[in-house]
Short mmCIF file of C-alpha atoms and ligand atoms in Angstrom, two decimals:
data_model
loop_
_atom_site.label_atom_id
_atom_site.label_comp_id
_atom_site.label_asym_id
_atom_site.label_seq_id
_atom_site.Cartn_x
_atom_site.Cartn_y
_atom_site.Cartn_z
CA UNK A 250 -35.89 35.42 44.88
CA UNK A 251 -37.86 32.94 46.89
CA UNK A 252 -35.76 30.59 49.18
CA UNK A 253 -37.05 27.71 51.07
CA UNK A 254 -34.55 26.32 53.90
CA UNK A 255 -35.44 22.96 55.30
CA UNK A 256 -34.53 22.42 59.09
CA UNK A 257 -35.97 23.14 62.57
CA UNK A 258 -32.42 23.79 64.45
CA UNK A 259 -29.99 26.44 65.49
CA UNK A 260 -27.87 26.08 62.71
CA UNK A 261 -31.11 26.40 60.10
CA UNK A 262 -31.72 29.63 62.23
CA UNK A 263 -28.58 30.83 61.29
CA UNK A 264 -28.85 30.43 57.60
CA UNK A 265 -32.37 31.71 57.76
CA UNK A 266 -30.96 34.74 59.26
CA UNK A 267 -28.35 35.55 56.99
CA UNK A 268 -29.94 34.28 53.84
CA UNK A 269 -32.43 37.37 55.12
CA UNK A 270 -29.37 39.93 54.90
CA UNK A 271 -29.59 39.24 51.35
CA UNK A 272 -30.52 41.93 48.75
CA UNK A 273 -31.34 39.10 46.42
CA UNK A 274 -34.15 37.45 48.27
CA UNK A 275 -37.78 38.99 48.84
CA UNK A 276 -39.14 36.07 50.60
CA UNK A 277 -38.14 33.04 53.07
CA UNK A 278 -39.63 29.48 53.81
CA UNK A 279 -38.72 27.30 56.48
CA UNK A 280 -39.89 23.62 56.39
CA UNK A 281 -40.70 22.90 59.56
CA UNK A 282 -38.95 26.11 61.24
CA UNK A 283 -38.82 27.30 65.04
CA UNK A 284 -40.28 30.14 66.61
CA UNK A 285 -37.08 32.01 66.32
CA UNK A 286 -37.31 31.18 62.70
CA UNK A 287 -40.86 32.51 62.54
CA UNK A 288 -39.97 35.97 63.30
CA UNK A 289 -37.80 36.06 59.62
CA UNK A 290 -39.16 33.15 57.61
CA UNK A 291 -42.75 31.92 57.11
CA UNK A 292 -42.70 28.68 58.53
CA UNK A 293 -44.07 25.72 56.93
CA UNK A 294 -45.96 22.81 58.47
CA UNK A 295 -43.58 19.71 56.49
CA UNK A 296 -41.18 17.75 57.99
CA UNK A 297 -37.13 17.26 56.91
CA UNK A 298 -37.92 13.67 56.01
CA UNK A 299 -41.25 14.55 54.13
CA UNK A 300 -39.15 14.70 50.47
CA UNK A 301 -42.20 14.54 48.30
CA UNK A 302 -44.02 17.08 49.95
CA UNK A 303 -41.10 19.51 50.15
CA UNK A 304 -40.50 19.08 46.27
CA UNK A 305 -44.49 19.80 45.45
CA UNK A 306 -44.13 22.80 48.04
CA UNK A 307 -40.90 24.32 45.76
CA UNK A 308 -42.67 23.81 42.61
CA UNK A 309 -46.51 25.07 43.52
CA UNK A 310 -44.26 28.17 45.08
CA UNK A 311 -41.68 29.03 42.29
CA UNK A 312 -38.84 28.44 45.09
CA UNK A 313 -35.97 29.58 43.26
CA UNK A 314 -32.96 27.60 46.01
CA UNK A 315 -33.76 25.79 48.29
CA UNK A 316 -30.84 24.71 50.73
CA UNK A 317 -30.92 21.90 52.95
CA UNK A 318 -29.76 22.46 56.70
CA UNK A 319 -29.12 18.76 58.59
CA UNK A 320 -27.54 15.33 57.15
CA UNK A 321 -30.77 13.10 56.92
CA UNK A 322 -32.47 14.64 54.17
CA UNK A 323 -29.20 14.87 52.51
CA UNK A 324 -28.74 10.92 52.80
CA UNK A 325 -32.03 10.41 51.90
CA UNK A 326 -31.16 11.60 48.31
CA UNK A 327 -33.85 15.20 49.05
CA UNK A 328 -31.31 17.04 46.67
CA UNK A 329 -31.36 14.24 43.85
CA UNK A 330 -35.83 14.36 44.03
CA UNK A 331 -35.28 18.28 43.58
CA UNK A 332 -33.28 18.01 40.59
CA UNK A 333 -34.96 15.76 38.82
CA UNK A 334 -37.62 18.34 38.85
CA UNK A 335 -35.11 21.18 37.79
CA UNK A 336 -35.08 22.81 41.54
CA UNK A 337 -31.89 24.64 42.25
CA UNK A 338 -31.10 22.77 45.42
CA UNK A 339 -28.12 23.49 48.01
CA UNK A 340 -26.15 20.49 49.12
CA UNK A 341 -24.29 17.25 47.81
CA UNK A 342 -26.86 14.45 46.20
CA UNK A 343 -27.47 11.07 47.94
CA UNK A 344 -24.25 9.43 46.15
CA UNK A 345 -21.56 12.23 47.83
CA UNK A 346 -23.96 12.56 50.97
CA UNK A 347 -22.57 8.67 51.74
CA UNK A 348 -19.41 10.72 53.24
CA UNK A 349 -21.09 11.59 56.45
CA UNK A 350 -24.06 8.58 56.32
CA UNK A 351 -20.96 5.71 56.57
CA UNK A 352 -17.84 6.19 58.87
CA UNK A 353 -16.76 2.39 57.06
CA UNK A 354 -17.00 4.69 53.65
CA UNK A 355 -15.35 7.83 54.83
CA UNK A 356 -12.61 6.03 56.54
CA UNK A 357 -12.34 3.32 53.36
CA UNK A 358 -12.03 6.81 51.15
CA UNK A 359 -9.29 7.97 53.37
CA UNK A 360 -7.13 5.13 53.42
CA UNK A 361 -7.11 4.30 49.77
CA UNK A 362 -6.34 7.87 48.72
CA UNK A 363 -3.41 8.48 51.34
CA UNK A 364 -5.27 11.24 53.45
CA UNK A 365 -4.42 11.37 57.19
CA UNK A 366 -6.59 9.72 59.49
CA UNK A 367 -6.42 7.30 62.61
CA UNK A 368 -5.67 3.50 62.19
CA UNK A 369 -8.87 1.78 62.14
CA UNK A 370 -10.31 -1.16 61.34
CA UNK A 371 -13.87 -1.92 60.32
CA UNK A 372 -16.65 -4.99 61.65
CA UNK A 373 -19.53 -6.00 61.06
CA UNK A 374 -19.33 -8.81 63.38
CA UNK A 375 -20.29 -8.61 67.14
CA UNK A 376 -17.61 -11.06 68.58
CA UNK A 377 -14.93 -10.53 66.35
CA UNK A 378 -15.15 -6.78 67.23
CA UNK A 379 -14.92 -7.70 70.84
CA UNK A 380 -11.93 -9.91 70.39
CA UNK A 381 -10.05 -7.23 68.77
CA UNK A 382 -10.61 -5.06 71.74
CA UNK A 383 -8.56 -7.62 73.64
CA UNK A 384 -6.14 -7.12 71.52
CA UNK A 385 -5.69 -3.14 72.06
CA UNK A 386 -4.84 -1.37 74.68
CA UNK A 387 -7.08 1.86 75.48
CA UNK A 388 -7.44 4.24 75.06
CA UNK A 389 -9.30 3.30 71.67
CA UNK A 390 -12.35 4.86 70.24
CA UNK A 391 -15.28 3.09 69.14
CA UNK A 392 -17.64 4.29 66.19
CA UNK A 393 -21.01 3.56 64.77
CA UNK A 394 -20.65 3.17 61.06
CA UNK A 395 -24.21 5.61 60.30
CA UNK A 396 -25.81 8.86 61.75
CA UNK A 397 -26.32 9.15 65.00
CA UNK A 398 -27.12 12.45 65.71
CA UNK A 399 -23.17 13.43 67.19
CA UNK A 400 -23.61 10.79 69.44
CA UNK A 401 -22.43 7.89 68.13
CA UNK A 402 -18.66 7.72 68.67
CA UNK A 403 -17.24 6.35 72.07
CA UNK A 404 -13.63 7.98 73.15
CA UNK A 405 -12.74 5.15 75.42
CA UNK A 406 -10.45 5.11 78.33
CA UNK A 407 -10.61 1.73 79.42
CA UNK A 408 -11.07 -1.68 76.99
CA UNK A 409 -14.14 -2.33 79.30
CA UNK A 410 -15.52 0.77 78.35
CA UNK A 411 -14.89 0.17 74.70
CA UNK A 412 -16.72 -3.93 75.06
CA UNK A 413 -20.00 -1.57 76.37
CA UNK A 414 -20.16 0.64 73.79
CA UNK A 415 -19.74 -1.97 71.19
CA UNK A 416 -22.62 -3.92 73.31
CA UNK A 417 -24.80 -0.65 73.06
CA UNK A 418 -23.81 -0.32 68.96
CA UNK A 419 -24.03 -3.84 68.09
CA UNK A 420 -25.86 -5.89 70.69
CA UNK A 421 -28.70 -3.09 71.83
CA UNK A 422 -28.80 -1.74 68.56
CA UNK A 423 -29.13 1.97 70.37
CA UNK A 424 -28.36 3.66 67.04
CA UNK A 425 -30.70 1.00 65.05
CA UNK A 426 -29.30 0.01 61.75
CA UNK A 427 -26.62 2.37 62.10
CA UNK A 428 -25.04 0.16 64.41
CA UNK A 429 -24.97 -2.76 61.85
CA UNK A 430 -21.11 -1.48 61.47
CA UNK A 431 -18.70 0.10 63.55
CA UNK A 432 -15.29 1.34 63.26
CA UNK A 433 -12.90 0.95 66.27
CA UNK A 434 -9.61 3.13 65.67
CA UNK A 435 -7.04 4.49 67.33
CA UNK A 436 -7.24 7.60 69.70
CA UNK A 437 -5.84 10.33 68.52
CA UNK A 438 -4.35 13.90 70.95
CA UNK A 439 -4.21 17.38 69.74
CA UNK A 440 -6.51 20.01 69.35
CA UNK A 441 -9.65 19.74 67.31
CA UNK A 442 -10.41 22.17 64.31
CA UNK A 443 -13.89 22.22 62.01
CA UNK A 444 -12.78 23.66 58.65
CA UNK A 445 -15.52 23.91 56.04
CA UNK A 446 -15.48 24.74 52.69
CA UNK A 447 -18.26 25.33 49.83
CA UNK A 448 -17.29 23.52 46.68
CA UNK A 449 -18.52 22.70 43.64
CA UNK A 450 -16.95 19.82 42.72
CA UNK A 451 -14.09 21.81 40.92
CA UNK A 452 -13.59 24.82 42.87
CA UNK A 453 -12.74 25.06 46.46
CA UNK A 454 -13.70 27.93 48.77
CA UNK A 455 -12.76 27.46 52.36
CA UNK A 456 -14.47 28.98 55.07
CA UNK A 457 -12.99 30.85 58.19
CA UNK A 458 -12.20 28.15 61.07
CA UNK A 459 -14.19 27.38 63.69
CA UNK A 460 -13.62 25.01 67.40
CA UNK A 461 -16.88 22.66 68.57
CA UNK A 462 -17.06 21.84 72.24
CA UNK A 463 -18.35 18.26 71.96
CA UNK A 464 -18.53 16.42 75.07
CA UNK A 465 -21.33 17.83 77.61
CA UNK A 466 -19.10 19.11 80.55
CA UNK A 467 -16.54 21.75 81.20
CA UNK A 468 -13.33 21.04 80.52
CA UNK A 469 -14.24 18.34 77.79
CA UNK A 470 -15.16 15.71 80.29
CA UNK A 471 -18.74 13.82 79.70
CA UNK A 472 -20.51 12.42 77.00
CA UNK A 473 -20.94 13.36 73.47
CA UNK A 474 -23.52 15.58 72.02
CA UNK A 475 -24.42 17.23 69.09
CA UNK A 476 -21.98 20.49 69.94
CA UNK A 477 -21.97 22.69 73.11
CA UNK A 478 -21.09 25.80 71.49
CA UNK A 479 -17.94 26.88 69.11
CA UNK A 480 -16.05 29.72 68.76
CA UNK A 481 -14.59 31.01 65.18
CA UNK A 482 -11.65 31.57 64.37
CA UNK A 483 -9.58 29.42 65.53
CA UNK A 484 -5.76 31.08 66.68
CA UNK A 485 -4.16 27.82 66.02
CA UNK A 486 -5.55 27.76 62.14
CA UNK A 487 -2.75 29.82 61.14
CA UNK A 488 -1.45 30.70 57.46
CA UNK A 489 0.62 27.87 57.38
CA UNK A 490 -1.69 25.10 58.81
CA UNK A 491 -4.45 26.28 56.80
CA UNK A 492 -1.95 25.92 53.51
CA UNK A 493 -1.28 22.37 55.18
CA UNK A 494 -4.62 21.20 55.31
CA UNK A 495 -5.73 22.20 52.19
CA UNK A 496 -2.91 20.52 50.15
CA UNK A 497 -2.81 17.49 52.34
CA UNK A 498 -6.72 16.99 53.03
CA UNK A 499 -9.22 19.44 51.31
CA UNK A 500 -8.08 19.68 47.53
CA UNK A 501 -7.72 15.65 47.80
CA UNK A 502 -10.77 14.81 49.52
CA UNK A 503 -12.69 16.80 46.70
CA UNK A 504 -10.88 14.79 44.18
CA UNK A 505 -11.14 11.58 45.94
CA UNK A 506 -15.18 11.47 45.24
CA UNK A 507 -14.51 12.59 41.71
CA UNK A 508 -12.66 9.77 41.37
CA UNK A 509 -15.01 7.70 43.01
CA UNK A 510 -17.78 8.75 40.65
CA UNK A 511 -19.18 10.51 43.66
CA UNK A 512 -18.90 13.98 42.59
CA UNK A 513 -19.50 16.89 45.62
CA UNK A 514 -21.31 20.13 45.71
CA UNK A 515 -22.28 22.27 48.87
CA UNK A 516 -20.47 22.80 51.82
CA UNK A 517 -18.12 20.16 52.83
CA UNK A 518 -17.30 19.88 56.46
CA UNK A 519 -14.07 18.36 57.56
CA UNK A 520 -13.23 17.88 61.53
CA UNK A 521 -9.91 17.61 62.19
CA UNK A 522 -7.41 16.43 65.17
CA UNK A 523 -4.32 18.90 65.10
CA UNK A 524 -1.70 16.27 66.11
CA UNK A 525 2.11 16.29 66.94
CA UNK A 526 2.39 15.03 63.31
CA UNK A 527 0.33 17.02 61.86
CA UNK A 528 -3.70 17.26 60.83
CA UNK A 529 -6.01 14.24 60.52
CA UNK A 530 -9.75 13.73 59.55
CA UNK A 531 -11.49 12.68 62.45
CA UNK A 532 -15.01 13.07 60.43
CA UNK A 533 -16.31 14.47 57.28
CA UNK A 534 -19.57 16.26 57.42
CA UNK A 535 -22.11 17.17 54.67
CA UNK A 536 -23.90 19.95 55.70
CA UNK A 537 -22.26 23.24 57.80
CA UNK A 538 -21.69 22.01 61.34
CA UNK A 539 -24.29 23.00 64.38
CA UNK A 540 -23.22 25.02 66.16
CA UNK A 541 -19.96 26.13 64.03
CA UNK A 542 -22.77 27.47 61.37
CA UNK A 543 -24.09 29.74 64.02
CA UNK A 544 -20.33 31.47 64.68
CA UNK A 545 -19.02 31.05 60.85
CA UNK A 546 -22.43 32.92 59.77
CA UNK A 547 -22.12 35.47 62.42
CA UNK A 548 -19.01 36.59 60.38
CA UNK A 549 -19.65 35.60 56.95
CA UNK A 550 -19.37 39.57 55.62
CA UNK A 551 -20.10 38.39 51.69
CA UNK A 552 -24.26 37.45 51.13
CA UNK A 553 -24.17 33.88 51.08
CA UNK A 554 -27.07 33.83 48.56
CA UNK A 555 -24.41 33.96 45.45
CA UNK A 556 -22.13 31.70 46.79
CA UNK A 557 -24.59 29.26 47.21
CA UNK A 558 -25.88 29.76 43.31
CA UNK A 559 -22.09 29.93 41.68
CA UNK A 560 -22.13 26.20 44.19
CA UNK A 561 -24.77 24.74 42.38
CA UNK A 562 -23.93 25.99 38.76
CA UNK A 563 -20.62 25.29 39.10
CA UNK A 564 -18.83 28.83 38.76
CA UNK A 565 -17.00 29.29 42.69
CA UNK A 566 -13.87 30.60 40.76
CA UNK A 567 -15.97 33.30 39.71
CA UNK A 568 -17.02 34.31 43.80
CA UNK A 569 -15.28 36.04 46.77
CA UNK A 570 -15.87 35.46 50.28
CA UNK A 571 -15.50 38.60 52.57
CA UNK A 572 -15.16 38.01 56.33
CA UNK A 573 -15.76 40.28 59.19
CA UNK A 574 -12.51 40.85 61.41
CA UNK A 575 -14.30 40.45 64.56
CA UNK A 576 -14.14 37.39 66.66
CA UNK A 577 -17.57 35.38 67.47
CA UNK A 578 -18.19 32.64 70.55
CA UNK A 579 -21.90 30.44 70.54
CA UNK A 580 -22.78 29.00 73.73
CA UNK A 581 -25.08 26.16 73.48
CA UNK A 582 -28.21 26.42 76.45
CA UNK A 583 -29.13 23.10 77.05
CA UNK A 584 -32.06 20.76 78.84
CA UNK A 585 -30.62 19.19 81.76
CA UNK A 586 -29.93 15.19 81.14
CA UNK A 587 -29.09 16.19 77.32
CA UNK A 588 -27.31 14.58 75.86
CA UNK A 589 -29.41 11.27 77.90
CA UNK A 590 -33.00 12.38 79.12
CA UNK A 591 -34.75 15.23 79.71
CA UNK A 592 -37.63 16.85 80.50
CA UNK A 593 -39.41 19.40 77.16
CA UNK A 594 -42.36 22.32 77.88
CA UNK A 595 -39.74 24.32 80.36
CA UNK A 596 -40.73 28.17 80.29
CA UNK A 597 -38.13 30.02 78.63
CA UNK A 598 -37.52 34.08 79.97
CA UNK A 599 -34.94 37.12 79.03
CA UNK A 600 -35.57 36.14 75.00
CA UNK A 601 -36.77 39.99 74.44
CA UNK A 602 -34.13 41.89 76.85
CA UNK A 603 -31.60 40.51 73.98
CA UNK A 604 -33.63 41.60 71.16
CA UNK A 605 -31.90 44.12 68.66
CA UNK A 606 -28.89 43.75 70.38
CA UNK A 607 -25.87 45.07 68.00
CA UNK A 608 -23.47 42.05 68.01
CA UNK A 609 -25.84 39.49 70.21
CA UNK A 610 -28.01 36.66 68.29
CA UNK A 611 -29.87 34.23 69.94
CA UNK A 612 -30.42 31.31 67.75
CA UNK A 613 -33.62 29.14 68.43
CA UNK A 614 -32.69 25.42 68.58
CA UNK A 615 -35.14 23.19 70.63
CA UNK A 616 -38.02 25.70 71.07
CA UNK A 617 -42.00 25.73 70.36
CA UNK A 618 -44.49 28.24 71.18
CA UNK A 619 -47.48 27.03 73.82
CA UNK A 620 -49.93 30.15 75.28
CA UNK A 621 -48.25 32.31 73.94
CA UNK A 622 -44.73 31.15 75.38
CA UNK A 623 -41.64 30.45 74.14
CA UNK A 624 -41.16 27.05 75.47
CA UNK A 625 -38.48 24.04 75.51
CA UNK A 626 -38.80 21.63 72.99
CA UNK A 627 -35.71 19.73 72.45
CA UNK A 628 -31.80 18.86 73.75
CA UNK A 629 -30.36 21.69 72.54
CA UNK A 630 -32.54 24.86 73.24
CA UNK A 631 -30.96 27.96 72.21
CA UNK A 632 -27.66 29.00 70.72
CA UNK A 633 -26.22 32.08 71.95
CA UNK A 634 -23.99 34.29 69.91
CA UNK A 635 -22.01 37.04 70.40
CA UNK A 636 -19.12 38.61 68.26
CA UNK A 637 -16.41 41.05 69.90
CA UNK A 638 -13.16 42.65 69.09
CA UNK A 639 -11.22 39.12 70.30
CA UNK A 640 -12.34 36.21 71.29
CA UNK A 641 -11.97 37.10 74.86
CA UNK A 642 -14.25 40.19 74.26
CA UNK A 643 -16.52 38.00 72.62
CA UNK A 644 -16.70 35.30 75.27
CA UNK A 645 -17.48 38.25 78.14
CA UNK A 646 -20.36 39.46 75.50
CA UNK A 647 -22.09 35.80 75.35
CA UNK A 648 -22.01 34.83 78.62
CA UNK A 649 -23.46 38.23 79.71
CA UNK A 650 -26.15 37.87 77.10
CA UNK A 651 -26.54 34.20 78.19
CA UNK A 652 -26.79 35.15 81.75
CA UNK A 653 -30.26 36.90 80.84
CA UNK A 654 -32.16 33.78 79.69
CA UNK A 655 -33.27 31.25 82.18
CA UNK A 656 -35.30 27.97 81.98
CA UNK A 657 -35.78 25.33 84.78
CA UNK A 658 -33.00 22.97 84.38
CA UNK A 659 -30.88 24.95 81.41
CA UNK A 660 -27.21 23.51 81.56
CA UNK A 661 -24.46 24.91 79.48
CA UNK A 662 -20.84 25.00 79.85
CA UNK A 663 -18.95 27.66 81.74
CA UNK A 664 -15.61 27.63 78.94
CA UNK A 665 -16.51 28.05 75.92
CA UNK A 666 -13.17 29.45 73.86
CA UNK A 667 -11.71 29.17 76.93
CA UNK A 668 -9.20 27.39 75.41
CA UNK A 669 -8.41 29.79 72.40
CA UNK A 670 -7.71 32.75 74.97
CA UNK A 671 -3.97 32.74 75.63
CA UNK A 672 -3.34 32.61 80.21
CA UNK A 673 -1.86 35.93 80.79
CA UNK A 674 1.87 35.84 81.18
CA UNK A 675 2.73 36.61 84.26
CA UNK A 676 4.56 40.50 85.32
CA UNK A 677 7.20 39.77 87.56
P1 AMP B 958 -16.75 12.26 64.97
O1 AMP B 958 -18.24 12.31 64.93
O2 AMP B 958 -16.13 11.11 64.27
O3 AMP B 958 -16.08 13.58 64.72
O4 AMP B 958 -16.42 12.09 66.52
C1 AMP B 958 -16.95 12.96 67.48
C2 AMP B 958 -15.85 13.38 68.41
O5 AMP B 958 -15.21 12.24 68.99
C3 AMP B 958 -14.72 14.14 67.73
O6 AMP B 958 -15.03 15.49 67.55
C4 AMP B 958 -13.62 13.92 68.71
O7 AMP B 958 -13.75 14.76 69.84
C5 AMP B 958 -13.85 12.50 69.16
N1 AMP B 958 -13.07 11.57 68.31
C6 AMP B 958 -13.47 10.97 67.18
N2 AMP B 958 -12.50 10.19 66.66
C7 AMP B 958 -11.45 10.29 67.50
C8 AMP B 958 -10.14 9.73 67.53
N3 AMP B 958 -9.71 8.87 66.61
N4 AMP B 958 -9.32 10.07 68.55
C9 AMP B 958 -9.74 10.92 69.51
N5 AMP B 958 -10.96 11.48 69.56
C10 AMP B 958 -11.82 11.18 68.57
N1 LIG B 959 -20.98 20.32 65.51
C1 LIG B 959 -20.76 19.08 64.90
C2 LIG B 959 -21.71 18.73 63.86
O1 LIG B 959 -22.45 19.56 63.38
O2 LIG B 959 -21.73 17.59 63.47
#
């Protein structure tokens, strides 16, 4: 088989490199790739948003799947062009890719089918937003209704703090016309799961559970980015909560855009808040998550190539999914100033001391090659992984591998799965 995977990112490095464990497949394309890509796919010189082009590129090359890494493309209905010219095509088609491209849908699509989220309410109006601020008391979070990259929702602590981001959403238009809506809702405590599942529409088929580390700092403190690293599974996804979540949010999400004539097929990506009464959707995603791909992937044991083909023709009852026991921990290496400004073109050393590595993947992100360098190229650089017996084991493995690559200015946080390792109880 001949797959083309469209992406430049960590997480499109991770599919690359498993869809490459596959028996099935003799060659890969990546539209427009990485370097790290390069050494396992051929990359291609077309762009995510250049739909026309990718769909002449699948035909001229008999491209028997193609499978679609970030949201955009998704949104921009790339999976609906591809069908129409009978190309097998992974992910959900523009009218179910709405779920992630408009937090006023998502959150609409919650309410009206009883699935537990936050109390929000929706605007589209500048001053009436700000009035209702005055009305709240923080803290209160403040969303922009489109994509945004991850960085489009506000946790606020203060009501002042929740008037500027509405000024930056609505007033400077920072997220353009995504900003034309927001949602302000309430803020919710607990602990934060991403569960994703593939589905067909009919069948479900949930993936192992995996943590995101949003904010930029250790210890969850600054800004929101795109994801800092993840760590998979999660201890507090037990038996029980899993059962929970899939009775009370997964099975009725999946019929929720059936009944909204919006049926869904790929992988479905639900973040949760694990609350004192239980789980609630924070966000839906349409795509797997970056960086939770790079950790779920790491211990996907089945070849994802069939799963994605019983996704598209319907037949997931007919699949298994096999996981690998051991525990896996991605830490996300960084420009300094991500998630604001930064500086690309920054040297990048130790890639080949971590080549062929059993258990260690580095997963290219914001990279290019320049004289025959691996150099910067983005927020998010690199995306270290590293599997172990635990997730303590795990996290010891990644931050040793991570101590071996440097680049001027490379930030990344010191705790990743910090949180998932249980404090030693004290010997007395
Ligand atoms: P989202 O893109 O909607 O998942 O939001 C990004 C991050 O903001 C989430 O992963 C949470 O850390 C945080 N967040 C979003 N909504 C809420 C909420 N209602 N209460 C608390 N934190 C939230
Ligand atoms: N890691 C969060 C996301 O992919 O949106």
């Amino acid at each position: 088989m001949k797959v083309l995977v469209i992406g430049s990112g960590g997480r499109e490095h991770s599919l690359v490199w498993k869809i490459a464990q596959s028996p099935l497949v003799s060659k890969i394309f990546c539209a427009p790739g990485n370097p790290g890509i390069s050494e396992l796919a051929e990359c291609i010189n077309i762009t995510v948003d250049q739909t026309e082009q990718l769909c002449e590129f699948a035909v001229q090359e008999n491209i028997d799947l193609t499978v679609v890494g970030p949201e955009a493309p998704l949104v921009d209905g790339i999976v609906d062009v591809f069908n129409e010219h009978g190309l097998k095509v992974f992910g959900p088609d523009k009218k179910a890719a709405i779920l992630e491209d408009s937090k006023v849908f998502s959150k609409s699509l919650l309410k009206k089918h009883g699935i537990p989220t936050a109390d929000f309410k929706c605007f589209d109006d500048y001053q009436q937003a700000r009035r209702y601020i005055a009305s709240k008391e923080a803290p209160i979070v403040v969303k922009a209704d489109g994509l945004s990259k991850g960085k489009g929702v506000f946790v606020c602590k203060t009501n002042d703090e929740a008037l500027q981001a509405i000024d930056s959403i609505m007033k400077d238009k920072v997220f353009g016309e995504a900003g034309d809506q927001i949602v302000i809702e309430e803020c919710l405590v607990g602990e934060e799961i991403s569960l994703l599942a593939f589905t067909d529409g009919k069948n479900i088929v949930a993936m192992e559970s995996s943590q995101d580390h949003k904010t930029v700092f250790d210890g969850d403190t600054g800004p929101n980015t795109g994801g800092m690293g993840a760590y998979s599974p999660v201890p507090l996804m037990t038996d029980k909560l899993y059962l929970q979540v899939e009775k009370e949010v997964l099975v009725p999400t999946v019929h929720a855009m059936n009944r909204e004539g919006r049926p869904y097929k790929g992988v479905i990506y639900i973040g949760l808040m694990i609350t004192d009464v239980g789980p609630m959707v924070l966000e839906y995603n349409v795509r797997l998550g970056d960086p939770e791909a790079q950790v779920i992937l790491s211990r996907m044991k089945s070849d994802i190539v069939p799963i994605m083909l019983a996704t598209i023709s319907e037949e997931l009852d007919k699949v298994d999914l096999e996981w690998y026991s051991q525990a896996s921990v991605c830490v996300v290496m960084a420009s300094g100033g991500y998630p604001g400004s930064y500086d690309n073109g920054k040297e990048i050393t130790g890639l080949d001391s971590l080549k062929n590595q059993d258990g260690i993947s580095v997963f290219h992100a914001g990279t290019k090659s320049a004289d025959g360098k691996i150099v910067t190229n983005g927020g998010r650089v690199l995306g270290v992984v590293a599997c172990g017996e635990g997730i303590e084991d795990a996290q010891k493995n990644v931050y040793g591998a991570v101590s071996k690559i440097s680049f001027d200015g490379v930030h990344y946080r010191r705790d990743i799965a910090s949180k998932a390792i249980t404090p030693p109880t004290s010997t007395i």
